[in-house]
PDB file of C-alpha atoms in Angstrom:
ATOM      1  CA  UNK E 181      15.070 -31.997 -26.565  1.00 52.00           C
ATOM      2  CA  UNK E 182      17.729 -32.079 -29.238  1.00 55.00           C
ATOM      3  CA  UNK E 183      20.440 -29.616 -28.328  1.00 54.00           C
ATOM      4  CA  UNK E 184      21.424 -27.633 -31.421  1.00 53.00           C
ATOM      5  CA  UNK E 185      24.670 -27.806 -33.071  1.00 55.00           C
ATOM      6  CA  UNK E 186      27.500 -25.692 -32.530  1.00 54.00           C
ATOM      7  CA  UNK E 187      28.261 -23.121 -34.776  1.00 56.00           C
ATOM      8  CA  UNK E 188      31.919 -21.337 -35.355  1.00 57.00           C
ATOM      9  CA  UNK E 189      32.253 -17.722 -36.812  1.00 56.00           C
ATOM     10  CA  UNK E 190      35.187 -17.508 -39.139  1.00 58.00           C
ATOM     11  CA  UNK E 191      36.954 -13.908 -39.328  1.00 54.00           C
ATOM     12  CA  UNK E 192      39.581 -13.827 -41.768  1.00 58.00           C
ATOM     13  CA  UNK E 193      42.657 -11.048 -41.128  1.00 58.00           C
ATOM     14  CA  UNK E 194      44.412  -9.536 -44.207  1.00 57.00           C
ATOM     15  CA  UNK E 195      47.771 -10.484 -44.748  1.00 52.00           C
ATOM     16  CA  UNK E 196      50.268  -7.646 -43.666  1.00 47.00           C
ATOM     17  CA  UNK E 197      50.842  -6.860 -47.789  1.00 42.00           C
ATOM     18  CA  UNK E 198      47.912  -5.501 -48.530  1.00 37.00           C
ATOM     19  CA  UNK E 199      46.565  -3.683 -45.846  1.00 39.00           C
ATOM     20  CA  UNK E 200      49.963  -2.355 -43.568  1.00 43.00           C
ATOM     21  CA  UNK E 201      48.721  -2.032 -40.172  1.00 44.00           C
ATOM     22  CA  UNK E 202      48.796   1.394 -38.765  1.00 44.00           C
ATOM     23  CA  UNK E 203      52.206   3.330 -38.313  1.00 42.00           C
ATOM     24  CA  UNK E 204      53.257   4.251 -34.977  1.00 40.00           C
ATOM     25  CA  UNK E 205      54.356   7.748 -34.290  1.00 37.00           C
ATOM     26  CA  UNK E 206      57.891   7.767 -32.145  1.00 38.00           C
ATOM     27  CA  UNK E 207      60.123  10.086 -30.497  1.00 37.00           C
ATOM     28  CA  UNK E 208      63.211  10.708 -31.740  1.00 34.00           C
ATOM     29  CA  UNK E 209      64.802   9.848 -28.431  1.00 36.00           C
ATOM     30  CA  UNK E 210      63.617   6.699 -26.721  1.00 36.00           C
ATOM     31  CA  UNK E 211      65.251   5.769 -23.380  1.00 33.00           C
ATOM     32  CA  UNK E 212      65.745   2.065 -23.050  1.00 35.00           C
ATOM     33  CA  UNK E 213      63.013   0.531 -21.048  1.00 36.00           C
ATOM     34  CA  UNK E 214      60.391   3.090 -21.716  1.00 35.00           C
ATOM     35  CA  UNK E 215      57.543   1.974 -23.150  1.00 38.00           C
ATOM     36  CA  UNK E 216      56.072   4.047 -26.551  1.00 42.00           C
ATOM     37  CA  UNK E 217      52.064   4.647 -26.993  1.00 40.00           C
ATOM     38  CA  UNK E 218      50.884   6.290 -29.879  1.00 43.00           C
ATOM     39  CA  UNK E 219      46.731   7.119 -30.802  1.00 42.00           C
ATOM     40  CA  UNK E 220      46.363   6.397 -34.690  1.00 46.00           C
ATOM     41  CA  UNK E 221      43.380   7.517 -36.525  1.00 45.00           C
ATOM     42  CA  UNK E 222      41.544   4.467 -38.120  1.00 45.00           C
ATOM     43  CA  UNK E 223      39.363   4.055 -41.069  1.00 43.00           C
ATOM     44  CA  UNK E 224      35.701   4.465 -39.982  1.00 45.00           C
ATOM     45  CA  UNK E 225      36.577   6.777 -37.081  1.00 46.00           C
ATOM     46  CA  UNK E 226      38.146   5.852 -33.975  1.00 47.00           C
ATOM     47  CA  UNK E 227      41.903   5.237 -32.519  1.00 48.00           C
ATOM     48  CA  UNK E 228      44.007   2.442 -32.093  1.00 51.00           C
ATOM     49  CA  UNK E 229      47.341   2.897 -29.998  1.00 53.00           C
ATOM     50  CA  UNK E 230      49.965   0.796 -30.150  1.00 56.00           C
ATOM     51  CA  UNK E 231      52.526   0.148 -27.300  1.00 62.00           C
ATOM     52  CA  UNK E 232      55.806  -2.071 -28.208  1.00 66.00           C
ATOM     53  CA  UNK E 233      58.214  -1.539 -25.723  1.00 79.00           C
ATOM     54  CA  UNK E 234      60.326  -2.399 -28.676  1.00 86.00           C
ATOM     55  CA  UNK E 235      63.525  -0.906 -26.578  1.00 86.00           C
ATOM     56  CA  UNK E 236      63.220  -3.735 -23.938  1.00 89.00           C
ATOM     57  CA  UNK E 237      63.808  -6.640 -26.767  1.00 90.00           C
ATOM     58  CA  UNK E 238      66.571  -4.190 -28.425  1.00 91.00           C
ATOM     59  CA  UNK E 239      68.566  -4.558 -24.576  1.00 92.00           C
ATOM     60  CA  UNK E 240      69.196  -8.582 -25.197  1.00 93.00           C
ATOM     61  CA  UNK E 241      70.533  -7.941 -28.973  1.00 94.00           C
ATOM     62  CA  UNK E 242      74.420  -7.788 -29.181  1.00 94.00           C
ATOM     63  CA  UNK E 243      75.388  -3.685 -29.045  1.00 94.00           C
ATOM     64  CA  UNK E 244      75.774  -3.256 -32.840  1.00 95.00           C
ATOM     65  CA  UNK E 245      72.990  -5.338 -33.696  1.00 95.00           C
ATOM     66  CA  UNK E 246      70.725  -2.636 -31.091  1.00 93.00           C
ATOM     67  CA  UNK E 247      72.101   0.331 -32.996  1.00 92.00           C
ATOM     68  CA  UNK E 248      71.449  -0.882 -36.276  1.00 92.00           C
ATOM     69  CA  UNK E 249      67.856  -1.390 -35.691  1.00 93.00           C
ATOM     70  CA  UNK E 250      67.316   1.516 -33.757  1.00 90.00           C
ATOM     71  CA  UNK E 251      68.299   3.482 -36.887  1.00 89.00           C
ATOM     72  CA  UNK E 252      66.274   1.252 -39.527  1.00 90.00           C
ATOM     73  CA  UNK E 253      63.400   3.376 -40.691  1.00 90.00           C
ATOM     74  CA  UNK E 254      61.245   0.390 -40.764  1.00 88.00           C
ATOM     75  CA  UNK E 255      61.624  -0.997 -36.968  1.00 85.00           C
ATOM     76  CA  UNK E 256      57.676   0.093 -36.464  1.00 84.00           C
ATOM     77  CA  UNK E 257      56.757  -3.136 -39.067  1.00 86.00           C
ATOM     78  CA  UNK E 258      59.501  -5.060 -37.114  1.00 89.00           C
ATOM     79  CA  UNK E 259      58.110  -8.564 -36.441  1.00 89.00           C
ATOM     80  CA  UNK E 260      61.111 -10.905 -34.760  1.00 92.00           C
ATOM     81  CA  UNK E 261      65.040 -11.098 -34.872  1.00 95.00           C
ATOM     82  CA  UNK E 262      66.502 -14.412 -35.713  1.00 95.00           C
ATOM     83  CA  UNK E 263      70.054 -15.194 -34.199  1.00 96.00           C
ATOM     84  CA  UNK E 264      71.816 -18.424 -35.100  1.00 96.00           C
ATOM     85  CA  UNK E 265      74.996 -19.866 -34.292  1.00 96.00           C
ATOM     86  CA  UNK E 266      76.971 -19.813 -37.412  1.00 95.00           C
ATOM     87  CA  UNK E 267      74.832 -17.675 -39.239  1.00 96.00           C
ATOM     88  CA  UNK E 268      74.424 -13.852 -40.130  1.00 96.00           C
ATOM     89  CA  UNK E 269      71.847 -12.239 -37.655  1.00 96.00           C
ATOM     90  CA  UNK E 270      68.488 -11.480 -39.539  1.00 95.00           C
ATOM     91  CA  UNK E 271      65.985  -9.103 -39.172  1.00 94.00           C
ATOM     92  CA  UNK E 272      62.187  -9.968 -40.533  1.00 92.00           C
ATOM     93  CA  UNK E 273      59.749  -7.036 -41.124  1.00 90.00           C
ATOM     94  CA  UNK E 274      55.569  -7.478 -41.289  1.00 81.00           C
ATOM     95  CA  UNK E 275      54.694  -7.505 -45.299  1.00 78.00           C
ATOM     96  CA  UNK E 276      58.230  -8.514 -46.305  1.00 78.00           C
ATOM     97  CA  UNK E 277      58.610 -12.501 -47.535  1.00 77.00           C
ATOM     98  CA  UNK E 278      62.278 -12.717 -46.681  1.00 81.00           C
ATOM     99  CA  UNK E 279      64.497 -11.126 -43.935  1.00 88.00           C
ATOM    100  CA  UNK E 280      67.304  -8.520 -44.188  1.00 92.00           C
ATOM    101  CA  UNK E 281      70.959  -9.473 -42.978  1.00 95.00           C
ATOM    102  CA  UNK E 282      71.836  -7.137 -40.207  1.00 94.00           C
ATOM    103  CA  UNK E 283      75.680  -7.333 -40.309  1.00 94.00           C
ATOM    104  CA  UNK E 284      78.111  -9.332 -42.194  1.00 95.00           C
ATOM    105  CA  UNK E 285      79.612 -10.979 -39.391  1.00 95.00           C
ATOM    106  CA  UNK E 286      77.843 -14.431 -38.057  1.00 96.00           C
ATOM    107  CA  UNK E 287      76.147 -14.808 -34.677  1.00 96.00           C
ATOM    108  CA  UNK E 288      79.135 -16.236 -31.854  1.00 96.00           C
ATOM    109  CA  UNK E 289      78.914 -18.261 -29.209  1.00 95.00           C
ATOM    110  CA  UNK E 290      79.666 -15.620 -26.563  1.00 95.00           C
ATOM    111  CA  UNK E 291      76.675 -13.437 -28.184  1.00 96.00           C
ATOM    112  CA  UNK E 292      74.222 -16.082 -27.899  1.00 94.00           C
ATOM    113  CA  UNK E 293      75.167 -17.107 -24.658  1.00 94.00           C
ATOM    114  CA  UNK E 294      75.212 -13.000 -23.572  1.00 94.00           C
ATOM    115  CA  UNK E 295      71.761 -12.676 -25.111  1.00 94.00           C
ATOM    116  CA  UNK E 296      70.241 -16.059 -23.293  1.00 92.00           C
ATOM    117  CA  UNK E 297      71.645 -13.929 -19.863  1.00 92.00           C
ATOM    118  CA  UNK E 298      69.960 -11.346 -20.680  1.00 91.00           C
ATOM    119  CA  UNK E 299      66.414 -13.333 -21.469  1.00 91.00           C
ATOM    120  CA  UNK E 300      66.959 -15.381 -18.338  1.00 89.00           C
ATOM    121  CA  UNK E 301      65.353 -19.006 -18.167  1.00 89.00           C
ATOM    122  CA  UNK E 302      63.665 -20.708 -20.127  1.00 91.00           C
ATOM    123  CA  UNK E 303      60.654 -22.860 -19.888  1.00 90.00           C
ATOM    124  CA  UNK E 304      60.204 -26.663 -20.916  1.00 89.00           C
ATOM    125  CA  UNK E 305      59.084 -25.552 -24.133  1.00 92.00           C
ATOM    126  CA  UNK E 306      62.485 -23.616 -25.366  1.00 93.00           C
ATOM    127  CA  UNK E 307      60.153 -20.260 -24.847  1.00 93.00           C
ATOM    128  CA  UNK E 308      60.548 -17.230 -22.642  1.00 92.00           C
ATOM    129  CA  UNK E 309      59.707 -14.021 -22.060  1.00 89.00           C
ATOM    130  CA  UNK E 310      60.687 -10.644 -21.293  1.00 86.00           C
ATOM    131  CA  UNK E 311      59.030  -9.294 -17.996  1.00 84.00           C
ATOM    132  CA  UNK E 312      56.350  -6.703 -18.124  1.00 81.00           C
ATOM    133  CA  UNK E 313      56.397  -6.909 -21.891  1.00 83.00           C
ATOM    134  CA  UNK E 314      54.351  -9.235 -24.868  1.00 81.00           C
ATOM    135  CA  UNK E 315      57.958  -9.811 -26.636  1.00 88.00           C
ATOM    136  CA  UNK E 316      58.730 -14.018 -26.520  1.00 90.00           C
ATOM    137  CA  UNK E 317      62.141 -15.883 -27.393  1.00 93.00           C
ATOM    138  CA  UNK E 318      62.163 -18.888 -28.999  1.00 94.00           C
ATOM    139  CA  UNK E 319      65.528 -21.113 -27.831  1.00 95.00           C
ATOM    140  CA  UNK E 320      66.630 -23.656 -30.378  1.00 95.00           C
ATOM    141  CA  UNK E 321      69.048 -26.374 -28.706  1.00 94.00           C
ATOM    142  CA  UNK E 322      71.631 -28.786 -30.016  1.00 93.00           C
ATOM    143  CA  UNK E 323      71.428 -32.480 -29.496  1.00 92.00           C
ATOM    144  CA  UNK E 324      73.421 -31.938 -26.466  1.00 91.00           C
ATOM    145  CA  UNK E 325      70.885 -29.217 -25.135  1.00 90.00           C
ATOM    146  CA  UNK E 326      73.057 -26.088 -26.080  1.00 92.00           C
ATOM    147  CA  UNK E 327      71.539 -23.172 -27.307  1.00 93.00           C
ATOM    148  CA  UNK E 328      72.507 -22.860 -30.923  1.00 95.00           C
ATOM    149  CA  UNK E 329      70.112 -20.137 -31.928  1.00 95.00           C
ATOM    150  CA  UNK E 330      67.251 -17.491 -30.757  1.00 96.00           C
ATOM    151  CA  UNK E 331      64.010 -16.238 -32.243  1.00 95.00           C
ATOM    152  CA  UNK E 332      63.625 -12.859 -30.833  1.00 93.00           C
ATOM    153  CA  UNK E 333      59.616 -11.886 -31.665  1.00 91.00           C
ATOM    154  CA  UNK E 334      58.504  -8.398 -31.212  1.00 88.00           C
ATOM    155  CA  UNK E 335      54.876  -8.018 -29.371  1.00 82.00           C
ATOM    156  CA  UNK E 336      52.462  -5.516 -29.703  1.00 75.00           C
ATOM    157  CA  UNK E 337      49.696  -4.420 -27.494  1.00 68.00           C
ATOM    158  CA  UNK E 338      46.839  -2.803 -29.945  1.00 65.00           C
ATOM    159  CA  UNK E 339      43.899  -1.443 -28.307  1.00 64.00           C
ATOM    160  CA  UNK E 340      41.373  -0.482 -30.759  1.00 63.00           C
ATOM    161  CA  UNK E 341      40.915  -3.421 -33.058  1.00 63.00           C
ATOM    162  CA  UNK E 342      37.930  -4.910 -31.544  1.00 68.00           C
ATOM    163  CA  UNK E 343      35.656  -2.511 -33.237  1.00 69.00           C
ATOM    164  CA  UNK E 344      36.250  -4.482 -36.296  1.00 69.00           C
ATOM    165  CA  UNK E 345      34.236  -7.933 -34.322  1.00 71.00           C
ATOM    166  CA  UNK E 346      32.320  -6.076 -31.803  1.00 72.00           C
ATOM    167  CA  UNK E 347      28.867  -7.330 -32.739  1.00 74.00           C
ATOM    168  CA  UNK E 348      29.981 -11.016 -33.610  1.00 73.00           C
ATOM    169  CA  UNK E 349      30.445 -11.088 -29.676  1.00 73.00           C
ATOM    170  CA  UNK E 350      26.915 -10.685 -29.065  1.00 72.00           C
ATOM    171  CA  UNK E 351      26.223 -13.939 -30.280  1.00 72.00           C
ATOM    172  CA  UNK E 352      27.615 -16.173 -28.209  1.00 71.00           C
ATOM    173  CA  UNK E 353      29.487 -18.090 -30.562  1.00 74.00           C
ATOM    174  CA  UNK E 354      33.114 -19.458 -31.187  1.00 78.00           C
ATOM    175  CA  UNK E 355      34.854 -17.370 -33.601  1.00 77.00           C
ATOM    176  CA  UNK E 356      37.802 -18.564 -36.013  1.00 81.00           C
ATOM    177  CA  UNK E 357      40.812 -16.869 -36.800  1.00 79.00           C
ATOM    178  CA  UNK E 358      42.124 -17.138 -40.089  1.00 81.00           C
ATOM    179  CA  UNK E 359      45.763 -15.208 -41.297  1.00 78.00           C
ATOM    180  CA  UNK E 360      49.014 -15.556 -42.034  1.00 74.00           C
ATOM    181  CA  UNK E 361      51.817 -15.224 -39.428  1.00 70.00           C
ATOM    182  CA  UNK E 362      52.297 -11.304 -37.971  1.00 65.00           C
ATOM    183  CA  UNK E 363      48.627 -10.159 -39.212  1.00 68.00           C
ATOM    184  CA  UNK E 364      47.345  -9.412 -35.427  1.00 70.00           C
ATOM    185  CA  UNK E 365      45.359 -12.687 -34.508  1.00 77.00           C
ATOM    186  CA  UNK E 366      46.723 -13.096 -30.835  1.00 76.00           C
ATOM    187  CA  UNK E 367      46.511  -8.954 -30.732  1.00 73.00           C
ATOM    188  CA  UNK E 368      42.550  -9.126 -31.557  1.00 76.00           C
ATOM    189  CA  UNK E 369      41.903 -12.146 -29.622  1.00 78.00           C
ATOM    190  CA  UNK E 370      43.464 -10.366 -26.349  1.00 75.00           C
ATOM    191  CA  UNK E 371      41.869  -7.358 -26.940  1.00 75.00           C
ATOM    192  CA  UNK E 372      38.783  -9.137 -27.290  1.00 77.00           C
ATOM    193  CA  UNK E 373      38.990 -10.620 -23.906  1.00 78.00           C
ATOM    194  CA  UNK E 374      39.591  -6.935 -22.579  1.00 75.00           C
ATOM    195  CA  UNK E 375      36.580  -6.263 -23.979  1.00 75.00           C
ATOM    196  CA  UNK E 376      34.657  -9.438 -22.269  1.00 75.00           C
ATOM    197  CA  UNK E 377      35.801  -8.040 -19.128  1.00 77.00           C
ATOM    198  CA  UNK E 378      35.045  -4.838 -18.990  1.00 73.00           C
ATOM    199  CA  UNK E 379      32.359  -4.317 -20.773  1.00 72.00           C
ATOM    200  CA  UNK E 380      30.334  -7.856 -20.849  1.00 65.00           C
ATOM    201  CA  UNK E 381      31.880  -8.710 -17.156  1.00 63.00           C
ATOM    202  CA  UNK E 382      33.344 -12.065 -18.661  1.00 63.00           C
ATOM    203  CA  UNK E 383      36.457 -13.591 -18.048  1.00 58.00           C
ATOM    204  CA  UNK E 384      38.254 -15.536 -21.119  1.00 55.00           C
ATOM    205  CA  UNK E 385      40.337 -18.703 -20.791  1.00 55.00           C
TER     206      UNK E 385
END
């Protein structure tokens, strides 16, 4: 008996410009190292909430870098904080092409080696992570193996987005991702093995 082919179900994801994911709701106050859930009303019916813990990446930022962004009316579309040696620290927000400067003054030596401190070590592929969060540094190195710059990436846990590829996973078939960088492919693809779990009693690789 001929097996039959494998087939692969392609989901494309709108880029962040023309359809803004939902907005979070925040406090005015947050306390550093809280985490911050908010239920958002989506199209269709339904909630999606949205936890950042956007105040635990803020901690490894130098101080006046922190307070600018915790003042920027935008830091719910924030998507990753770029700090290199020599250059001005930039900011890059979901649905924006370029970055925003945060401060005239260029990233130090002492900052970057303050903020690697703060991250803690790294793994063989220049990445790390902040504990208890879905936030991940990138480490750029020199010849020489110094760190000369860090990639600071904001993650999001969204619970809710599922709905949107519920019945594709009743067919037992490999699904595609297609989008641009920022759009929410890692955030469906873990919620959808949330799903698998609970629901279907399946465990994803």
């Amino acid at each position: 008996m001929t097996p039959s082919p494998a087939r692969i179900l392609i989901f494309l994801l709108p880029t962040p410009s023309l359809i803004p994911p939902p907005p979070v709701r925040r406090p005015h106050r947050a306390l550093a190292g809280t985490a911050r859930c908010a239920p958002e009303a989506v199209a269709g019916g339904g909630f999606v909430v949205i936890e950042d813990d956007l105040s635990e990446l803020l901690q490894i930022l130098p101080r006046d870098l922190r307070d600018n962004l915790q003042n920027e009316p935008r830091r719910d579309q924030l998507l990753e904080v770029i700090l290199d040696l020599g250059r001005r620290p930039e900011a890059r927000f979901l649905g924006n092409s370029g970055g925003q400067y945060l401060r005239d003054n260029e990233i130090s030596q002492l900052e970057l080696e303050e903020a690697q401190r703060a991250v803690g070590e790294f793994g063989g592929d220049n990445r790390a992570g902040i504990e208890g969060t879905l936030h991940r540094i990138s480490a750029i190195r020199s010849r020489k193996g110094m760190v000369v710059g860090l990639t600071c990436r904001v993650g999001r846990a969204v619970n809710g987005h599922v709905d949107m590829v519920r019945d594709l996973l009743n067919y037992k078939e490999s699904i595609l991702f297609l989008g641009r960088p920022g759009v929410g492919k890692t955030t469906v693809m873990r919620e959808i093995a949330r799903v698998l779990a609970d629901e279907f009693q399946k465990r994803g690789r």
